[in-house]
Amino acid sequence: MIKPFEKPIYVTRPFLPPLEEYARGLEEIWENKWLTNNGPILKRFTQELRNFFESDNLSIFNNGTLALQIALQGMGISGEVITTPFTFVATTHALFWNKIRPVFVDIEPDYYTIDPDKVEAAITPWTTAILAVHVYGYPCKVNALADVARRHNLKLIYDAAHAFGVNIGARSIAHFGDLSMFSFHATKLFHTLEGGLLIFEEAGLKETFDYLKNFGFKNELEVVMPGTNAKMNEMQALMGLQIFKYLEEMIQKRANISEMYRHFLEDLPGIHLIPVLSPDISWNHGYMTIEVDEKEFGMSRDKLYEELKKYNIFTRRYFYPLICDYACYRNIAVKDPLTVARHAASRILTLPIYDGLELSTVETICKIIHNLQQNVVLRVVGKS
Ligand code: T4K
């Protein structure tokens, strides 16, 4: 009999640098009394990001949602945008706030990313862009999507909220498509408490994004567009600057956790893991996804989610329900039956993964999942 964990095990916990280190950074802020509006720490953080992505075409924001909204506005996207329903709701909200109609199409079964064939089939004269999501940091089919976008003269925008630190071959995932948005929210592998980043191909967009996040100010007297306030402050930038140093270590620790989950769960009937990623992808291990097949496992995904809670393990059903099933989007006509997305949403479960999660805890979580299934089997056998 395994006892419940004494303290809750959440799906994630933010990485924090040593308190003394952050406090030293705060001393600098206290000293110069510069808290926001492109302060010195933000400038240093910006330089780090430029080096990391080997690009000057970037703009930093106070969260990923506003970054994406501003991206769409600054790029002049309008009409219809083809997107995935299997994502966090902010992806679609960013379209809605720009009065753009989302056209939901299905995803592919292995890595839950948008299906390029379905994208192509959904193009109409009103389509202006594709908004794809590297969901859980699993890369979309970037070449196929680029091909569709090029042939139909569409902008290709990536919600890369989950994909910081992911590379395809030697290239950062940021350098595919016209633009990528990364989230630096506390629940992400790399965070700035809250924060967001745009990386884009067209250098001329930088000025527009920078105006839009700062009320449209060009200088003290000129407002050139009706911008909003989406600036990153100094404390956020300080967190990002300090966490940068730990990025590789954080990814490595998560990789060990992923490997352990795979080791203990891959042969368990009814638990399905993603196929091993292609060797040219270096993934960030941002999320640990499993699918629960009710028939094979003997218990539904929702039941497993509830049972795990009894052990003080708080998994999440990212991304269920599908976005088009939320009350605020239910009235949008969806032509695609979304068969794969519906199937995935009904089975998906994200398990705890974060750098401070002990491997022994991961082992216990897996044993609990095994035991839960064993008990179902025993009950069934007992009945027969
Ligand atoms: N696009 C995609 C594909 C996204 O996934 C997101 C955000 C966005 C766009 C928008 O980016 P941002 O505007 O957020 O930068 C969380 C996050 O709030 C959200 O950022 C994230 N995606 C989404 C997938 O997950 P919740 O409502 O599930 O978070 P919450 O508060 O329930 O936190 C989950 C667990 O994390 C908690 O049970 C405990 C732990 N936690 C959380 C926080 C905030 C901590 O230990 N400490 C913390 O400070 O949405």
Tab-separated table of C-alpha atoms and ligand atoms in Angstrom:
chain	number	residue	atom	x	y	z
A	1	MET	CA	0.000	0.000	0.000
A	2	ILE	CA	1.564	3.267	-1.097
A	3	LYS	CA	0.827	6.240	1.125
A	4	PRO	CA	-0.273	9.589	-0.367
A	5	PHE	CA	2.503	12.168	-0.644
A	6	GLU	CA	2.655	14.422	2.389
A	7	LYS	CA	2.959	17.546	0.270
A	8	PRO	CA	1.090	18.100	-2.978
A	9	ILE	CA	2.944	17.160	-6.150
A	10	TYR	CA	1.892	19.643	-8.801
A	11	VAL	CA	2.135	19.286	-12.551
A	12	THR	CA	4.911	21.840	-12.441
A	13	ARG	CA	6.824	24.125	-10.071
A	14	PRO	CA	8.764	27.143	-11.191
A	15	PHE	CA	12.537	27.044	-11.100
A	16	LEU	CA	13.878	29.788	-8.851
A	17	PRO	CA	17.493	30.940	-8.657
A	18	PRO	CA	19.121	30.970	-5.194
A	19	LEU	CA	17.387	33.692	-3.166
A	20	GLU	CA	20.701	35.457	-2.395
A	21	GLU	CA	21.394	35.732	-6.104
A	22	TYR	CA	18.009	37.277	-6.860
A	23	ALA	CA	18.356	39.532	-3.784
A	24	ARG	CA	21.680	40.842	-5.123
A	25	GLY	CA	19.911	41.736	-8.357
A	26	LEU	CA	17.162	43.441	-6.399
A	27	GLU	CA	19.796	45.555	-4.656
A	28	GLU	CA	20.751	46.945	-8.036
A	29	ILE	CA	17.106	47.791	-8.746
A	30	TRP	CA	16.747	49.448	-5.326
A	31	GLU	CA	19.925	51.378	-5.966
A	32	ASN	CA	19.022	52.817	-9.361
A	33	LYS	CA	15.245	53.017	-8.794
A	34	TRP	CA	14.553	52.003	-12.380
A	35	LEU	CA	11.622	49.591	-12.290
A	36	THR	CA	10.227	49.361	-15.796
A	37	ASN	CA	10.106	51.104	-19.219
A	38	ASN	CA	13.162	49.571	-20.846
A	39	GLY	CA	15.399	49.608	-17.792
A	40	PRO	CA	19.044	48.499	-17.651
A	41	ILE	CA	18.322	44.899	-16.597
A	42	LEU	CA	15.807	44.464	-19.409
A	43	LYS	CA	18.468	45.730	-21.806
A	44	ARG	CA	20.911	43.092	-20.539
A	45	PHE	CA	18.254	40.397	-20.770
A	46	THR	CA	17.462	41.505	-24.324
A	47	GLN	CA	21.120	41.126	-25.238
A	48	GLU	CA	21.191	37.604	-23.742
A	49	LEU	CA	18.191	36.670	-25.856
A	50	ARG	CA	19.766	38.193	-28.967
A	51	ASN	CA	22.856	36.048	-28.402
A	52	PHE	CA	20.814	32.966	-27.645
A	53	PHE	CA	18.670	33.242	-30.768
A	54	GLU	CA	21.413	34.812	-32.885
A	55	SER	CA	18.920	37.436	-34.001
A	56	ASP	CA	18.167	41.107	-33.433
A	57	ASN	CA	14.597	40.623	-34.583
A	58	LEU	CA	12.998	40.203	-31.225
A	59	SER	CA	10.721	42.027	-28.861
A	60	ILE	CA	10.046	41.225	-25.194
A	61	PHE	CA	6.651	41.511	-23.456
A	62	ASN	CA	5.067	41.217	-20.043
A	63	ASN	CA	3.292	37.995	-21.033
A	64	GLY	CA	2.897	35.669	-23.984
A	65	THR	CA	-0.769	36.409	-24.613
A	66	LEU	CA	-0.197	40.115	-25.207
A	67	ALA	CA	2.873	39.276	-27.275
A	68	LEU	CA	0.739	37.134	-29.586
A	69	GLN	CA	-2.062	39.701	-29.765
A	70	ILE	CA	0.427	42.392	-30.689
A	71	ALA	CA	2.108	40.113	-33.220
A	72	LEU	CA	-1.159	39.584	-35.070
A	73	GLN	CA	-2.018	43.267	-34.929
A	74	GLY	CA	1.426	44.450	-35.965
A	75	MET	CA	1.525	42.042	-38.893
A	76	GLY	CA	-1.891	43.245	-40.046
A	77	ILE	CA	-3.467	39.789	-39.918
A	78	SER	CA	-7.220	39.859	-40.564
A	79	GLY	CA	-10.083	37.756	-41.974
A	80	GLU	CA	-9.641	34.054	-41.241
A	81	VAL	CA	-6.721	32.271	-39.630
A	82	ILE	CA	-6.387	28.496	-39.659
A	83	THR	CA	-5.453	27.173	-36.261
A	84	THR	CA	-5.583	24.243	-33.870
A	85	PRO	CA	-8.267	23.632	-31.250
A	86	PHE	CA	-5.801	21.557	-29.186
A	87	THR	CA	-3.973	24.294	-27.304
A	88	PHE	CA	-4.263	26.663	-24.375
A	89	VAL	CA	-7.133	29.072	-24.815
A	90	ALA	CA	-4.844	32.117	-25.164
A	91	THR	CA	-3.901	31.044	-28.705
A	92	THR	CA	-7.475	31.593	-29.876
A	93	HIS	CA	-8.097	34.591	-27.628
A	94	ALA	CA	-5.262	36.420	-29.399
A	95	LEU	CA	-7.151	35.993	-32.680
A	96	PHE	CA	-10.447	37.038	-31.163
A	97	TRP	CA	-8.973	40.244	-29.691
A	98	ASN	CA	-7.889	41.132	-33.235
A	99	LYS	CA	-11.362	40.398	-34.642
A	100	ILE	CA	-9.947	37.502	-36.651
A	101	ARG	CA	-12.089	34.428	-37.263
A	102	PRO	CA	-10.419	31.214	-36.071
A	103	VAL	CA	-10.832	28.258	-38.416
A	104	PHE	CA	-10.164	25.112	-36.412
A	105	VAL	CA	-8.678	22.096	-38.147
A	106	ASP	CA	-7.538	18.740	-36.892
A	107	ILE	CA	-4.177	17.708	-35.485
A	108	GLU	CA	-1.911	14.731	-36.103
A	109	PRO	CA	-2.052	11.820	-33.683
A	110	ASP	CA	1.604	11.376	-32.738
A	111	TYR	CA	2.611	14.825	-31.499
A	112	TYR	CA	-0.726	16.662	-31.425
A	113	THR	CA	0.377	19.401	-33.827
A	114	ILE	CA	-1.776	20.833	-36.617
A	115	ASP	CA	-2.198	18.623	-39.694
A	116	PRO	CA	-0.762	20.438	-42.765
A	117	ASP	CA	-3.159	18.646	-45.143
A	118	LYS	CA	-6.125	19.797	-43.088
A	119	VAL	CA	-4.724	23.316	-43.137
A	120	GLU	CA	-4.509	23.301	-46.906
A	121	ALA	CA	-8.062	21.953	-47.248
A	122	ALA	CA	-9.438	24.768	-45.081
A	123	ILE	CA	-7.972	27.691	-47.036
A	124	THR	CA	-10.541	30.169	-48.386
A	125	PRO	CA	-10.177	33.556	-50.111
A	126	TRP	CA	-10.361	35.139	-46.624
A	127	THR	CA	-7.480	33.151	-45.135
A	128	THR	CA	-4.508	35.343	-44.294
A	129	ALA	CA	-2.397	33.191	-41.993
A	130	ILE	CA	-1.768	29.894	-40.261
A	131	LEU	CA	-1.413	29.976	-36.479
A	132	ALA	CA	0.204	26.679	-35.497
A	133	VAL	CA	1.263	25.592	-32.007
A	134	HIS	CA	4.365	23.602	-31.035
A	135	VAL	CA	2.210	22.081	-28.356
A	136	TYR	CA	4.174	20.717	-25.344
A	137	GLY	CA	7.252	21.840	-27.278
A	138	TYR	CA	6.771	19.066	-29.864
A	139	PRO	CA	7.696	20.727	-33.160
A	140	CYS	CA	5.017	21.131	-35.813
A	141	LYS	CA	5.654	19.747	-39.287
A	142	VAL	CA	7.528	22.915	-40.100
A	143	ASN	CA	8.511	22.073	-43.673
A	144	ALA	CA	5.043	20.964	-44.757
A	145	LEU	CA	3.469	24.043	-43.154
A	146	ALA	CA	6.031	26.344	-44.780
A	147	ASP	CA	5.211	24.759	-48.110
A	148	VAL	CA	1.454	25.345	-47.702
A	149	ALA	CA	2.051	28.919	-46.533
A	150	ARG	CA	4.358	29.695	-49.445
A	151	ARG	CA	2.077	28.229	-52.096
A	152	HIS	CA	-0.953	30.123	-50.798
A	153	ASN	CA	0.858	33.295	-49.823
A	154	LEU	CA	-0.111	33.033	-46.167
A	155	LYS	CA	1.771	34.211	-43.096
A	156	LEU	CA	3.003	31.360	-40.913
A	157	ILE	CA	2.872	32.197	-37.223
A	158	TYR	CA	3.931	29.850	-34.450
A	159	ASP	CA	2.638	29.857	-30.920
A	160	ALA	CA	5.851	28.492	-29.442
A	161	ALA	CA	4.727	29.197	-25.868
A	162	HIS	CA	5.991	25.767	-24.779
A	163	ALA	CA	9.040	25.518	-26.993
A	164	PHE	CA	11.829	27.643	-25.504
A	165	GLY	CA	15.105	25.783	-25.899
A	166	VAL	CA	13.824	23.431	-28.625
A	167	ASN	CA	16.009	23.008	-31.731
A	168	ILE	CA	15.480	21.311	-35.055
A	169	GLY	CA	18.886	20.254	-36.266
A	170	ALA	CA	21.235	23.097	-35.443
A	171	ARG	CA	18.488	25.749	-35.686
A	172	SER	CA	16.374	27.102	-32.895
A	173	ILE	CA	12.692	26.440	-33.410
A	174	ALA	CA	12.260	30.233	-33.363
A	175	HIS	CA	13.611	30.453	-36.891
A	176	PHE	CA	10.832	28.630	-38.691
A	177	GLY	CA	7.886	30.547	-40.098
A	178	ASP	CA	7.402	34.324	-40.102
A	179	LEU	CA	7.155	34.703	-36.358
A	180	SER	CA	7.247	32.720	-33.128
A	181	MET	CA	5.877	33.620	-29.720
A	182	PHE	CA	7.405	32.175	-26.552
A	183	SER	CA	5.768	32.364	-23.133
A	184	PHE	CA	7.890	33.050	-20.072
A	185	HIS	CA	5.075	32.303	-17.626
A	186	ALA	CA	5.991	30.841	-14.225
A	187	THR	CA	4.714	27.431	-15.314
A	188	LYS	CA	7.127	27.283	-18.241
A	189	LEU	CA	10.538	25.664	-18.297
A	190	PHE	CA	12.162	29.082	-18.708
A	191	HIS	CA	10.288	31.914	-17.048
A	192	THR	CA	10.377	35.550	-16.012
A	193	LEU	CA	7.500	35.230	-13.488
A	194	GLU	CA	5.273	36.311	-16.397
A	195	GLY	CA	6.632	37.250	-19.776
A	196	GLY	CA	6.621	36.728	-23.499
A	197	LEU	CA	8.868	37.031	-26.509
A	198	LEU	CA	8.416	37.496	-30.239
A	199	ILE	CA	11.087	36.418	-32.717
A	200	PHE	CA	10.435	37.286	-36.336
A	201	GLU	CA	11.960	37.243	-39.784
A	202	GLU	CA	11.075	40.723	-41.020
A	203	ALA	CA	13.330	43.267	-39.301
A	204	GLY	CA	10.887	46.104	-39.994
A	205	LEU	CA	8.340	44.618	-37.589
A	206	LYS	CA	10.464	45.383	-34.547
A	207	GLU	CA	9.630	49.061	-34.509
A	208	THR	CA	5.910	48.312	-34.811
A	209	PHE	CA	5.942	45.757	-31.978
A	210	ASP	CA	7.963	48.060	-29.771
A	211	TYR	CA	5.516	50.915	-30.379
A	212	LEU	CA	2.495	48.693	-29.806
A	213	LYS	CA	3.721	47.492	-26.420
A	214	ASN	CA	4.419	51.045	-25.234
A	215	PHE	CA	1.187	52.943	-25.957
A	216	GLY	CA	2.369	53.721	-29.498
A	217	PHE	CA	4.932	56.272	-28.269
A	218	LYS	CA	7.631	57.143	-30.786
A	219	ASN	CA	9.064	59.809	-28.531
A	220	GLU	CA	7.856	62.012	-25.714
A	221	LEU	CA	5.460	63.943	-27.952
A	222	GLU	CA	4.512	61.582	-30.754
A	223	VAL	CA	2.058	58.667	-30.551
A	224	VAL	CA	2.114	56.873	-33.880
A	225	MET	CA	-0.355	54.054	-33.233
A	226	PRO	CA	-2.939	53.110	-30.607
A	227	GLY	CA	-0.713	50.805	-28.612
A	228	THR	CA	-1.281	49.106	-25.313
A	229	ASN	CA	0.928	48.529	-22.283
A	230	ALA	CA	2.727	45.209	-22.558
A	231	LYS	CA	6.208	46.029	-21.308
A	232	MET	CA	8.354	43.707	-19.236
A	233	ASN	CA	9.494	45.157	-15.920
A	234	GLU	CA	12.913	44.957	-14.274
A	235	MET	CA	12.054	42.231	-11.771
A	236	GLN	CA	10.791	40.001	-14.539
A	237	ALA	CA	13.895	40.665	-16.615
A	238	LEU	CA	16.118	39.948	-13.609
A	239	MET	CA	14.491	36.551	-13.178
A	240	GLY	CA	15.055	35.746	-16.844
A	241	LEU	CA	18.638	36.913	-16.780
A	242	GLN	CA	19.438	34.764	-13.755
A	243	ILE	CA	17.589	31.652	-14.893
A	244	PHE	CA	19.389	31.701	-18.227
A	245	LYS	CA	22.479	30.317	-16.544
A	246	TYR	CA	20.579	27.231	-15.437
A	247	LEU	CA	18.817	26.494	-18.731
A	248	GLU	CA	20.868	23.495	-19.818
A	249	GLU	CA	20.882	22.032	-16.316
A	250	MET	CA	17.093	22.416	-16.085
A	251	ILE	CA	16.550	20.687	-19.423
A	252	GLN	CA	18.915	17.861	-18.448
A	253	LYS	CA	17.096	17.245	-15.170
A	254	ARG	CA	13.782	17.152	-16.995
A	255	ALA	CA	15.228	14.791	-19.588
A	256	ASN	CA	16.122	12.383	-16.777
A	257	ILE	CA	12.570	12.615	-15.461
A	258	SER	CA	11.072	11.976	-18.921
A	259	GLU	CA	13.318	8.985	-19.323
A	260	MET	CA	12.241	7.559	-15.993
A	261	TYR	CA	8.546	7.980	-16.806
A	262	ARG	CA	9.146	6.272	-20.137
A	263	HIS	CA	11.027	3.439	-18.467
A	264	PHE	CA	8.253	2.729	-15.974
A	265	LEU	CA	5.189	3.450	-18.094
A	266	GLU	CA	5.944	2.394	-21.644
A	267	ASP	CA	4.872	-1.212	-21.186
A	268	LEU	CA	1.877	-0.521	-19.005
A	269	PRO	CA	-1.276	-1.591	-20.886
A	270	GLY	CA	-3.539	1.357	-21.650
A	271	ILE	CA	-0.886	4.038	-21.136
A	272	HIS	CA	0.381	5.470	-24.408
A	273	LEU	CA	3.464	7.635	-24.705
A	274	ILE	CA	4.483	9.732	-27.682
A	275	PRO	CA	6.753	7.982	-30.176
A	276	VAL	CA	10.408	8.807	-29.557
A	277	LEU	CA	11.163	12.145	-31.226
A	278	SER	CA	13.301	12.205	-34.338
A	279	PRO	CA	17.027	12.434	-33.452
A	280	ASP	CA	17.385	15.823	-35.144
A	281	ILE	CA	15.032	17.369	-32.587
A	282	SER	CA	16.437	18.503	-29.279
A	283	TRP	CA	13.405	18.861	-27.095
A	284	ASN	CA	13.078	20.819	-23.851
A	285	HIS	CA	11.072	18.220	-21.903
A	286	GLY	CA	8.621	20.964	-20.985
A	287	TYR	CA	5.673	18.628	-20.421
A	288	MET	CA	5.173	14.924	-19.740
A	289	THR	CA	2.165	13.708	-21.676
A	290	ILE	CA	0.473	10.335	-21.552
A	291	GLU	CA	-2.729	9.094	-23.128
A	292	VAL	CA	-5.018	6.827	-21.175
A	293	ASP	CA	-6.960	4.240	-23.122
A	294	GLU	CA	-9.939	3.478	-20.922
A	295	LYS	CA	-10.581	-0.004	-22.282
A	296	GLU	CA	-6.983	-1.194	-22.068
A	297	PHE	CA	-6.168	0.548	-18.797
A	298	GLY	CA	-9.470	-0.334	-17.154
A	299	MET	CA	-10.029	3.211	-15.958
A	300	SER	CA	-10.825	6.450	-17.766
A	301	ARG	CA	-8.402	9.359	-17.960
A	302	ASP	CA	-10.722	11.376	-15.710
A	303	LYS	CA	-10.911	8.617	-13.140
A	304	LEU	CA	-7.125	8.292	-13.116
A	305	TYR	CA	-6.834	12.074	-12.699
A	306	GLU	CA	-9.180	11.881	-9.677
A	307	GLU	CA	-7.502	8.801	-8.176
A	308	LEU	CA	-4.091	10.459	-8.387
A	309	LYS	CA	-5.455	13.438	-6.471
A	310	LYS	CA	-6.130	11.081	-3.557
A	311	TYR	CA	-2.368	10.504	-3.463
A	312	ASN	CA	-1.790	14.268	-3.485
A	313	ILE	CA	-0.667	14.184	-7.143
A	314	PHE	CA	-2.152	16.996	-9.193
A	315	THR	CA	-1.895	16.157	-12.869
A	316	ARG	CA	-3.568	18.336	-15.517
A	317	ARG	CA	-5.730	17.618	-18.530
A	318	TYR	CA	-3.898	20.023	-20.834
A	319	PHE	CA	-5.598	20.446	-23.390
A	320	TYR	CA	-9.113	19.387	-22.613
A	321	PRO	CA	-11.698	20.553	-23.548
A	322	LEU	CA	-10.911	21.618	-27.092
A	323	ILE	CA	-11.011	25.380	-27.530
A	324	CYS	CA	-14.033	25.190	-29.843
A	325	ASP	CA	-15.985	23.511	-27.023
A	326	TYR	CA	-15.556	26.379	-24.561
A	327	ALA	CA	-18.741	28.402	-24.095
A	328	CYS	CA	-17.199	31.525	-25.623
A	329	TYR	CA	-16.264	29.781	-28.896
A	330	ARG	CA	-19.066	27.234	-29.203
A	331	ASN	CA	-20.992	29.330	-31.704
A	332	ILE	CA	-18.139	29.325	-34.238
A	333	ALA	CA	-18.936	26.911	-37.069
A	334	VAL	CA	-16.330	24.148	-37.294
A	335	LYS	CA	-16.375	22.165	-40.541
A	336	ASP	CA	-13.610	19.728	-39.647
A	337	PRO	CA	-14.869	16.838	-37.482
A	338	LEU	CA	-11.644	17.176	-35.423
A	339	THR	CA	-11.609	13.422	-34.928
A	340	VAL	CA	-7.975	13.182	-33.826
A	341	ALA	CA	-8.141	16.252	-31.603
A	342	ARG	CA	-11.288	15.000	-29.855
A	343	HIS	CA	-9.752	11.597	-29.301
A	344	ALA	CA	-6.551	13.129	-27.884
A	345	ALA	CA	-8.412	15.610	-25.678
A	346	SER	CA	-10.443	12.796	-24.123
A	347	ARG	CA	-7.329	10.748	-23.255
A	348	ILE	CA	-4.532	13.204	-22.562
A	349	LEU	CA	-3.009	13.679	-19.128
A	350	THR	CA	0.079	15.704	-18.253
A	351	LEU	CA	2.117	14.308	-15.385
A	352	PRO	CA	4.334	16.271	-12.978
A	353	ILE	CA	7.640	17.365	-14.441
A	354	TYR	CA	9.976	20.064	-13.172
A	355	ASP	CA	13.633	20.207	-12.383
A	356	GLY	CA	13.188	19.899	-8.593
A	357	LEU	CA	11.103	16.722	-8.879
A	358	GLU	CA	13.064	13.854	-7.332
A	359	LEU	CA	13.511	10.744	-9.473
A	360	SER	CA	12.350	8.692	-6.479
A	361	THR	CA	9.091	10.677	-6.533
A	362	VAL	CA	8.687	9.965	-10.252
A	363	GLU	CA	9.197	6.282	-9.525
A	364	THR	CA	6.535	6.377	-6.823
A	365	ILE	CA	4.091	8.190	-9.130
A	366	CYS	CA	4.620	5.444	-11.708
A	367	LYS	CA	4.165	2.728	-9.085
A	368	ILE	CA	0.903	4.353	-8.015
A	369	ILE	CA	-0.309	4.343	-11.630
A	370	HIS	CA	0.705	0.670	-11.917
A	371	ASN	CA	-1.064	-0.163	-8.659
A	372	LEU	CA	-4.221	1.644	-9.684
A	373	GLN	CA	-4.339	-0.454	-12.807
A	374	GLN	CA	-3.486	-3.627	-10.916
A	375	ASN	CA	-6.387	-3.005	-8.540
A	376	VAL	CA	-8.768	-2.618	-11.478
A	377	VAL	CA	-7.500	-5.904	-12.938
A	378	LEU	CA	-7.894	-7.640	-9.573
A	379	ARG	CA	-11.413	-6.285	-9.149
A	380	VAL	CA	-12.376	-7.522	-12.613
A	381	VAL	CA	-10.824	-10.952	-11.968
A	382	GLY	CA	-12.526	-11.093	-8.548
A	383	LYS	CA	-15.890	-10.429	-10.144
A	384	SER	CA	-15.571	-13.102	-12.815
B	1	T4K	N1	-0.179	29.777	-25.862
B	1	T4K	C1	-0.056	28.590	-25.248
B	1	T4K	C2	0.008	27.362	-26.085
B	1	T4K	C3	0.033	28.525	-23.855
B	1	T4K	O1	0.145	27.335	-23.244
B	1	T4K	C4	-0.010	29.719	-23.107
B	1	T4K	C5	0.053	29.659	-21.663
B	1	T4K	C6	-0.120	30.935	-23.796
B	1	T4K	C7	-0.229	30.918	-25.187
B	1	T4K	C8	-0.159	32.244	-23.100
B	1	T4K	O2	1.080	32.571	-22.512
B	1	T4K	P1	1.082	33.498	-21.170
B	1	T4K	O3	0.226	34.700	-21.453
B	1	T4K	O4	0.570	32.680	-20.021
B	1	T4K	O5	2.521	33.849	-21.044
B	1	T4K	C9	-1.018	27.743	-17.090
B	1	T4K	C10	-0.348	29.056	-17.371
B	1	T4K	O6	-0.949	30.135	-16.654
B	1	T4K	C11	-0.263	29.421	-18.806
B	1	T4K	O7	0.810	30.345	-18.937
B	1	T4K	C12	0.041	28.227	-19.682
B	1	T4K	N2	0.013	28.541	-21.074
B	1	T4K	C13	-0.946	27.113	-19.397
B	1	T4K	C14	-0.655	25.882	-20.218
B	1	T4K	O8	-0.841	26.750	-18.042
B	1	T4K	P2	-3.018	27.136	-15.553
B	1	T4K	O9	-4.303	27.844	-15.303
B	1	T4K	O10	-3.068	25.697	-15.812
B	1	T4K	O11	-1.961	27.414	-14.395
B	1	T4K	P3	-2.058	27.111	-12.845
B	1	T4K	O12	-2.060	28.397	-12.124
B	1	T4K	O13	-3.175	26.163	-12.563
B	1	T4K	O14	-0.659	26.419	-12.576
B	1	T4K	C15	-0.398	25.048	-12.839
B	1	T4K	C16	0.409	24.485	-11.681
B	1	T4K	O15	1.665	25.119	-11.632
B	1	T4K	C17	-0.209	24.719	-10.315
B	1	T4K	O16	-1.037	23.644	-9.997
B	1	T4K	C18	0.987	24.779	-9.396
B	1	T4K	C19	2.100	25.285	-10.285
B	1	T4K	N3	2.408	26.700	-10.046
B	1	T4K	C20	1.765	27.666	-10.777
B	1	T4K	C21	2.100	28.986	-10.588
B	1	T4K	C22	1.401	30.060	-11.378
B	1	T4K	C23	3.373	27.008	-9.123
B	1	T4K	O17	3.927	26.125	-8.454
B	1	T4K	N4	3.712	28.317	-8.948
B	1	T4K	C24	3.128	29.323	-9.655
B	1	T4K	O18	3.481	30.496	-9.476
B	1	T4K	O19	-2.361	27.899	-16.782
